[in-house]
């Protein structure tokens, strides 16, 4: 494709460095995003992320996100799969009538699929995705210093109420088939620390797990593909609410096209599947390049070139 090459000019002339323990070579300017865990800040008042998540979780007026586990804070049978999962996981040994109902519903696969479908079709979910895309476009893309980035189309919303059970087991994203070019971003919407946060190692295989201290307005950046991470039972008195997603710098998506699909979701690791594109022209550029809007093309021309380059055109 003649128009694709100018978009990627200069890629091969950059100094490359090895990305250990993988066999990948990455531009030196990008290496730091994979070699160090870092918490950085953004202005939460610029985005309606917390407001959108409150609407998604149907939190009662006046109840803070960290208190949504308290009686009456949310509906008995919430519409959010993440919230219902958290409430079921914290069920007492002798469940109440409401807790028993939640467990029965969560154990019904057909009902759970219908719940997930209705949740993703809701206006509240669409509003959250709009804010999320804008966040990627205005905060993450500039941070990476890339004209375009490939990012997870739908972030993972996570809720952890006080419980004696851990929500996320020890793992690397590699274990779920994810490509090693991904960089992880974890965005807490409540204060997190100690037992009520994510624990991760400082380097691949080091095993020196430490909790992440952060607050609303902070973002944790780390290489979750190669670094083991997990949570521990939330023995605090507060609920943790966060969302997380993965991003691939555009130059690396073109150089190392991902293959396969995510274990569990069966979403293909490609633009129009697991990923979308953020470009200088518009936050929702990826919808014009990955099959979301057949035949349409963003005016930037970049996203299309990424797809063509990944396909060897």
Tab-separated table of C-alpha atoms in Angstrom:
chain	number	residue	atom	x	y	z
A	1	UNK	CA	0.000	0.000	0.000
A	2	UNK	CA	1.719	3.159	-1.219
A	3	UNK	CA	0.272	5.426	1.462
A	4	UNK	CA	1.393	3.216	4.335
A	5	UNK	CA	5.153	3.764	4.200
A	6	UNK	CA	5.331	7.510	5.045
A	7	UNK	CA	3.426	6.789	8.258
A	8	UNK	CA	6.208	4.477	9.412
A	9	UNK	CA	9.234	6.346	8.063
A	10	UNK	CA	12.227	6.327	10.369
A	11	UNK	CA	11.231	3.137	12.165
A	12	UNK	CA	14.153	1.079	10.874
A	13	UNK	CA	16.720	3.867	11.416
A	14	UNK	CA	16.134	4.071	15.172
A	15	UNK	CA	18.571	2.492	17.586
A	16	UNK	CA	17.209	-0.824	18.835
A	17	UNK	CA	17.912	-2.519	22.142
A	18	UNK	CA	17.121	-6.100	23.243
A	19	UNK	CA	14.054	-6.538	25.447
A	20	UNK	CA	15.084	-9.275	27.864
A	21	UNK	CA	14.060	-11.948	28.700
A	22	UNK	CA	12.318	-11.990	25.288
A	23	UNK	CA	14.076	-12.040	21.922
A	24	UNK	CA	12.442	-8.791	20.817
A	25	UNK	CA	14.291	-5.684	19.688
A	26	UNK	CA	12.624	-2.378	20.536
A	27	UNK	CA	13.539	1.254	19.842
A	28	UNK	CA	15.700	2.543	22.692
A	29	UNK	CA	13.214	5.349	23.406
A	30	UNK	CA	10.554	2.743	24.299
A	31	UNK	CA	12.684	0.400	26.408
A	32	UNK	CA	11.997	2.187	29.701
A	33	UNK	CA	8.283	1.451	29.452
A	34	UNK	CA	9.102	-2.262	29.715
A	35	UNK	CA	12.005	-2.203	32.171
A	36	UNK	CA	10.557	-0.237	35.091
A	37	UNK	CA	7.356	-0.186	37.131
A	38	UNK	CA	6.208	3.401	37.537
A	39	UNK	CA	3.305	5.256	39.115
A	40	UNK	CA	2.528	8.541	37.380
A	41	UNK	CA	-0.262	11.063	37.799
A	42	UNK	CA	-2.965	12.638	35.658
A	43	UNK	CA	-5.705	15.166	36.401
A	44	UNK	CA	-8.819	13.107	37.271
A	45	UNK	CA	-10.997	16.225	37.018
A	46	UNK	CA	-10.392	16.270	33.249
A	47	UNK	CA	-12.164	12.951	32.853
A	48	UNK	CA	-15.474	11.518	33.968
A	49	UNK	CA	-14.078	8.082	34.708
A	50	UNK	CA	-15.170	7.874	38.343
A	51	UNK	CA	-18.608	9.291	37.524
A	52	UNK	CA	-19.031	6.816	34.679
A	53	UNK	CA	-18.005	3.887	36.889
A	54	UNK	CA	-20.392	4.975	39.651
A	55	UNK	CA	-23.206	4.864	37.079
A	56	UNK	CA	-22.024	1.452	35.835
A	57	UNK	CA	-22.035	0.034	39.364
A	58	UNK	CA	-25.295	1.821	40.223
A	59	UNK	CA	-23.849	3.181	43.476
A	60	UNK	CA	-26.349	5.005	45.680
A	61	UNK	CA	-26.016	8.783	45.969
A	62	UNK	CA	-23.728	9.860	48.760
A	63	UNK	CA	-21.914	6.518	48.969
A	64	UNK	CA	-18.204	6.697	48.051
A	65	UNK	CA	-16.775	4.040	45.768
A	66	UNK	CA	-14.691	2.626	48.613
A	67	UNK	CA	-17.917	2.049	50.576
A	68	UNK	CA	-19.989	0.217	47.993
A	69	UNK	CA	-19.825	-2.982	50.060
A	70	UNK	CA	-21.913	-1.379	52.819
A	71	UNK	CA	-25.635	-2.249	53.141
A	72	UNK	CA	-27.817	-0.396	50.637
A	73	UNK	CA	-24.873	0.986	48.653
A	74	UNK	CA	-25.709	-1.015	45.514
A	75	UNK	CA	-28.704	-3.076	44.315
A	76	UNK	CA	-29.071	-6.569	45.765
A	77	UNK	CA	-28.490	-7.985	42.286
A	78	UNK	CA	-26.166	-5.524	40.516
A	79	UNK	CA	-25.998	-5.245	36.722
A	80	UNK	CA	-22.180	-5.169	36.689
A	81	UNK	CA	-20.544	-8.616	36.303
A	82	UNK	CA	-17.397	-7.336	38.059
A	83	UNK	CA	-19.369	-6.170	41.092
A	84	UNK	CA	-21.500	-9.294	41.290
A	85	UNK	CA	-18.397	-11.480	41.042
A	86	UNK	CA	-16.800	-9.563	43.925
A	87	UNK	CA	-19.914	-9.848	46.081
A	88	UNK	CA	-20.235	-13.570	45.406
A	89	UNK	CA	-16.560	-14.118	46.268
A	90	UNK	CA	-17.098	-12.450	49.634
A	91	UNK	CA	-20.159	-14.531	50.540
A	92	UNK	CA	-20.251	-15.646	54.169
A	93	UNK	CA	-20.126	-19.302	55.210
A	94	UNK	CA	-23.807	-19.015	56.118
A	95	UNK	CA	-25.162	-16.796	53.343
A	96	UNK	CA	-28.110	-14.503	53.714
A	97	UNK	CA	-31.080	-14.791	51.376
A	98	UNK	CA	-29.648	-12.071	49.132
A	99	UNK	CA	-26.196	-13.679	49.109
A	100	UNK	CA	-27.710	-17.049	48.220
A	101	UNK	CA	-29.611	-15.454	45.310
A	102	UNK	CA	-26.406	-13.874	44.004
A	103	UNK	CA	-24.593	-17.196	44.146
A	104	UNK	CA	-27.375	-19.016	42.313
A	105	UNK	CA	-27.492	-16.432	39.549
A	106	UNK	CA	-23.718	-16.294	39.180
A	107	UNK	CA	-23.635	-20.065	38.854
A	108	UNK	CA	-26.140	-20.019	35.968
A	109	UNK	CA	-23.997	-19.749	32.818
A	110	UNK	CA	-26.858	-18.785	30.531
A	111	UNK	CA	-28.008	-16.069	32.914
A	112	UNK	CA	-24.430	-14.822	33.299
A	113	UNK	CA	-23.959	-14.574	29.526
A	114	UNK	CA	-27.200	-12.610	29.213
A	115	UNK	CA	-26.084	-10.332	32.053
A	116	UNK	CA	-22.752	-9.636	30.357
A	117	UNK	CA	-24.459	-8.893	27.045
A	118	UNK	CA	-26.951	-6.484	28.639
A	119	UNK	CA	-24.168	-4.772	30.584
A	120	UNK	CA	-22.079	-4.170	27.463
A	121	UNK	CA	-25.124	-2.875	25.563
A	122	UNK	CA	-26.039	-0.335	28.241
A	123	UNK	CA	-25.799	3.439	27.856
A	124	UNK	CA	-23.707	3.550	31.029
A	125	UNK	CA	-21.118	1.212	29.529
A	126	UNK	CA	-20.981	3.271	26.324
A	127	UNK	CA	-20.386	6.428	28.378
A	128	UNK	CA	-17.574	4.711	30.287
A	129	UNK	CA	-15.917	3.565	27.044
A	130	UNK	CA	-16.087	7.102	25.653
A	131	UNK	CA	-14.219	8.453	28.687
A	132	UNK	CA	-11.769	5.559	28.556
A	133	UNK	CA	-10.946	6.184	24.891
A	134	UNK	CA	-10.405	9.863	25.597
A	135	UNK	CA	-8.118	8.936	28.495
A	136	UNK	CA	-6.010	6.704	26.232
A	137	UNK	CA	-5.905	9.387	23.544
A	138	UNK	CA	-5.047	12.326	25.831
A	139	UNK	CA	-2.920	10.681	28.541
A	140	UNK	CA	-1.463	7.350	27.408
A	141	UNK	CA	-0.670	8.083	23.752
A	142	UNK	CA	1.324	11.254	24.570
A	143	UNK	CA	3.108	9.475	27.416
A	144	UNK	CA	4.407	6.820	25.029
A	145	UNK	CA	5.456	9.548	22.608
A	146	UNK	CA	3.893	7.666	19.720
A	147	UNK	CA	1.779	9.129	16.920
A	148	UNK	CA	-0.455	6.107	17.223
A	149	UNK	CA	-0.927	3.335	19.760
A	150	UNK	CA	-2.857	0.105	19.669
A	151	UNK	CA	-4.856	-0.360	22.860
A	152	UNK	CA	-7.247	-2.821	24.476
A	153	UNK	CA	-10.713	-2.025	23.116
A	154	UNK	CA	-12.517	-2.770	26.377
A	155	UNK	CA	-10.668	-2.307	29.667
A	156	UNK	CA	-11.105	-4.717	32.550
A	157	UNK	CA	-13.214	-3.184	35.319
A	158	UNK	CA	-12.359	-4.711	38.698
A	159	UNK	CA	-14.021	-4.544	42.103
A	160	UNK	CA	-12.609	-6.044	45.298
A	161	UNK	CA	-14.789	-5.790	48.409
A	162	UNK	CA	-13.430	-6.711	51.869
A	163	UNK	CA	-12.978	-10.477	51.798
A	164	UNK	CA	-10.852	-13.370	52.983
A	165	UNK	CA	-10.326	-14.496	49.374
A	166	UNK	CA	-7.867	-13.102	46.847
A	167	UNK	CA	-9.354	-11.895	43.588
A	168	UNK	CA	-6.423	-12.315	41.192
A	169	UNK	CA	-4.057	-15.264	41.394
A	170	UNK	CA	-0.326	-15.090	40.730
A	171	UNK	CA	0.266	-14.867	36.978
A	172	UNK	CA	1.888	-13.135	34.029
A	173	UNK	CA	-0.162	-12.005	31.041
A	174	UNK	CA	2.061	-14.287	28.957
A	175	UNK	CA	0.247	-17.189	30.640
A	176	UNK	CA	-2.965	-16.056	28.906
A	177	UNK	CA	-1.403	-15.827	25.462
A	178	UNK	CA	-0.816	-12.068	25.414
A	179	UNK	CA	1.932	-10.690	23.146
A	180	UNK	CA	5.114	-9.468	24.889
A	181	UNK	CA	4.924	-6.033	23.238
A	182	UNK	CA	2.041	-5.008	25.526
A	183	UNK	CA	2.517	-2.454	28.310
A	184	UNK	CA	0.007	-2.598	31.195
A	185	UNK	CA	-1.739	0.368	32.774
A	186	UNK	CA	-3.655	-0.035	36.051
A	187	UNK	CA	-5.909	2.844	37.114
A	188	UNK	CA	-7.269	2.819	40.693
A	189	UNK	CA	-10.394	4.880	41.337
A	190	UNK	CA	-10.072	4.492	45.130
A	191	UNK	CA	-7.120	4.741	47.514
A	192	UNK	CA	-5.082	1.527	47.391
A	193	UNK	CA	-2.339	0.179	49.638
A	194	UNK	CA	-1.321	-2.837	51.712
A	195	UNK	CA	-3.750	-5.736	51.339
A	196	UNK	CA	-6.080	-3.618	49.224
A	197	UNK	CA	-3.971	-3.222	46.091
A	198	UNK	CA	-2.003	-4.968	43.356
A	199	UNK	CA	1.259	-6.740	44.244
A	200	UNK	CA	3.973	-7.207	41.624
A	201	UNK	CA	7.642	-7.967	41.203
A	202	UNK	CA	10.204	-5.354	40.128
A	203	UNK	CA	11.717	-7.495	37.372
A	204	UNK	CA	10.864	-10.737	35.596
A	205	UNK	CA	11.506	-13.721	37.829
A	206	UNK	CA	12.757	-11.706	40.806
A	207	UNK	CA	9.839	-12.656	43.059
A	208	UNK	CA	10.180	-9.534	45.207
A	209	UNK	CA	6.466	-8.786	45.371
A	210	UNK	CA	5.477	-5.449	46.843
A	211	UNK	CA	2.138	-3.660	47.181
A	212	UNK	CA	1.448	-0.588	45.072
A	213	UNK	CA	0.441	2.558	46.955
A	214	UNK	CA	-1.717	4.836	44.816
A	215	UNK	CA	-4.771	7.081	44.834
A	216	UNK	CA	-7.349	8.389	42.352
A	217	UNK	CA	-5.372	10.381	39.790
A	218	UNK	CA	-2.511	7.845	39.758
A	219	UNK	CA	-1.708	5.236	37.089
A	220	UNK	CA	0.582	2.242	37.484
A	221	UNK	CA	2.553	1.346	34.362
A	222	UNK	CA	4.246	-2.068	34.283
A	223	UNK	CA	5.215	-4.951	31.995
A	224	UNK	CA	2.603	-7.446	33.074
A	225	UNK	CA	3.453	-9.833	30.269
A	226	UNK	CA	6.742	-10.814	31.888
A	227	UNK	CA	6.323	-9.753	35.526
A	228	UNK	CA	4.281	-11.880	37.890
A	229	UNK	CA	1.552	-9.978	39.722
A	230	UNK	CA	-1.410	-10.809	41.946
A	231	UNK	CA	-3.670	-9.572	44.706
A	232	UNK	CA	-4.075	-10.807	48.281
A	233	UNK	CA	-7.298	-11.047	50.315
A	234	UNK	CA	-8.659	-7.546	50.844
A	235	UNK	CA	-8.621	-7.542	54.630
A	236	UNK	CA	-9.040	-3.762	54.753
A	237	UNK	CA	-12.338	-2.054	55.532
A	238	UNK	CA	-12.599	-0.494	52.066
A	239	UNK	CA	-13.653	-1.639	48.590
A	240	UNK	CA	-11.120	-1.314	45.791
A	241	UNK	CA	-12.362	-0.174	42.366
A	242	UNK	CA	-10.016	0.000	39.384
A	243	UNK	CA	-9.737	-0.640	35.684
A	244	UNK	CA	-6.772	-1.812	33.647
A	245	UNK	CA	-5.791	-2.248	30.036
A	246	UNK	CA	-2.873	-2.994	27.742
A	247	UNK	CA	-1.248	-0.872	25.057
A	248	UNK	CA	1.200	-1.616	22.235
A	249	UNK	CA	3.243	1.215	20.695
A	250	UNK	CA	2.261	1.478	17.028
A	251	UNK	CA	5.790	0.839	15.781
A	252	UNK	CA	5.931	-2.477	17.674
A	253	UNK	CA	2.475	-3.588	16.560
A	254	UNK	CA	3.693	-3.164	12.972
A	255	UNK	CA	7.048	-4.830	13.640
A	256	UNK	CA	5.710	-7.786	15.645
A	257	UNK	CA	2.078	-8.404	14.607
A	258	UNK	CA	0.329	-10.264	17.469
A	259	UNK	CA	-1.141	-13.678	16.778
A	260	UNK	CA	-3.653	-15.902	18.503
A	261	UNK	CA	-6.405	-14.989	20.933
A	262	UNK	CA	-6.824	-14.247	24.618
A	263	UNK	CA	-7.362	-17.297	26.773
A	264	UNK	CA	-10.874	-17.207	28.211
A	265	UNK	CA	-12.379	-14.484	25.999
A	266	UNK	CA	-11.393	-15.935	22.594
A	267	UNK	CA	-10.859	-12.405	21.259
A	268	UNK	CA	-8.317	-12.245	18.435
A	269	UNK	CA	-5.209	-10.180	19.142
A	270	UNK	CA	-5.751	-7.770	16.268
A	271	UNK	CA	-7.148	-4.339	15.582
A	272	UNK	CA	-10.885	-4.817	15.314
A	273	UNK	CA	-10.727	-7.709	17.780
A	274	UNK	CA	-8.997	-7.279	21.118
A	275	UNK	CA	-7.465	-3.943	20.062
A	276	UNK	CA	-8.388	-0.508	18.737
A	277	UNK	CA	-6.164	2.322	17.470
A	278	UNK	CA	-5.654	5.783	18.963
A	279	UNK	CA	-4.189	8.324	16.567
A	280	UNK	CA	-3.631	12.107	16.467
A	281	UNK	CA	-6.840	12.723	14.547
A	282	UNK	CA	-9.399	11.191	16.878
A	283	UNK	CA	-9.634	9.131	20.082
A	284	UNK	CA	-11.884	6.573	18.395
A	285	UNK	CA	-9.718	6.152	15.329
A	286	UNK	CA	-9.597	2.379	15.779
A	287	UNK	CA	-13.292	2.083	14.987
A	288	UNK	CA	-12.435	3.125	11.444
A	289	UNK	CA	-9.652	0.601	10.936
A	290	UNK	CA	-10.591	-2.612	12.622
A	291	UNK	CA	-13.901	-3.536	11.085
A	292	UNK	CA	-16.059	-1.525	13.475
A	293	UNK	CA	-17.208	0.662	10.602
A	294	UNK	CA	-16.710	-1.258	7.325
A	295	UNK	CA	-15.427	0.840	4.457
A	296	UNK	CA	-14.745	3.914	6.584
A	297	UNK	CA	-11.341	5.402	7.137
A	298	UNK	CA	-10.063	7.910	9.673
A	299	UNK	CA	-8.601	11.029	8.102
A	300	UNK	CA	-5.237	10.370	9.774
A	301	UNK	CA	-4.508	7.356	7.564
A	302	UNK	CA	-2.307	5.886	10.302
A	303	UNK	CA	-4.538	3.205	11.702
A	304	UNK	CA	-5.188	1.750	8.266
A	305	UNK	CA	-1.446	1.598	7.587
A	306	UNK	CA	-0.916	-0.332	10.832
A	307	UNK	CA	-3.469	-2.925	9.819
A	308	UNK	CA	-1.978	-3.251	6.339
A	309	UNK	CA	1.565	-3.447	7.684
A	310	UNK	CA	0.586	-6.160	10.173
A	311	UNK	CA	-0.975	-8.130	7.319
A	312	UNK	CA	2.198	-7.800	5.224
A	313	UNK	CA	0.703	-5.497	2.610
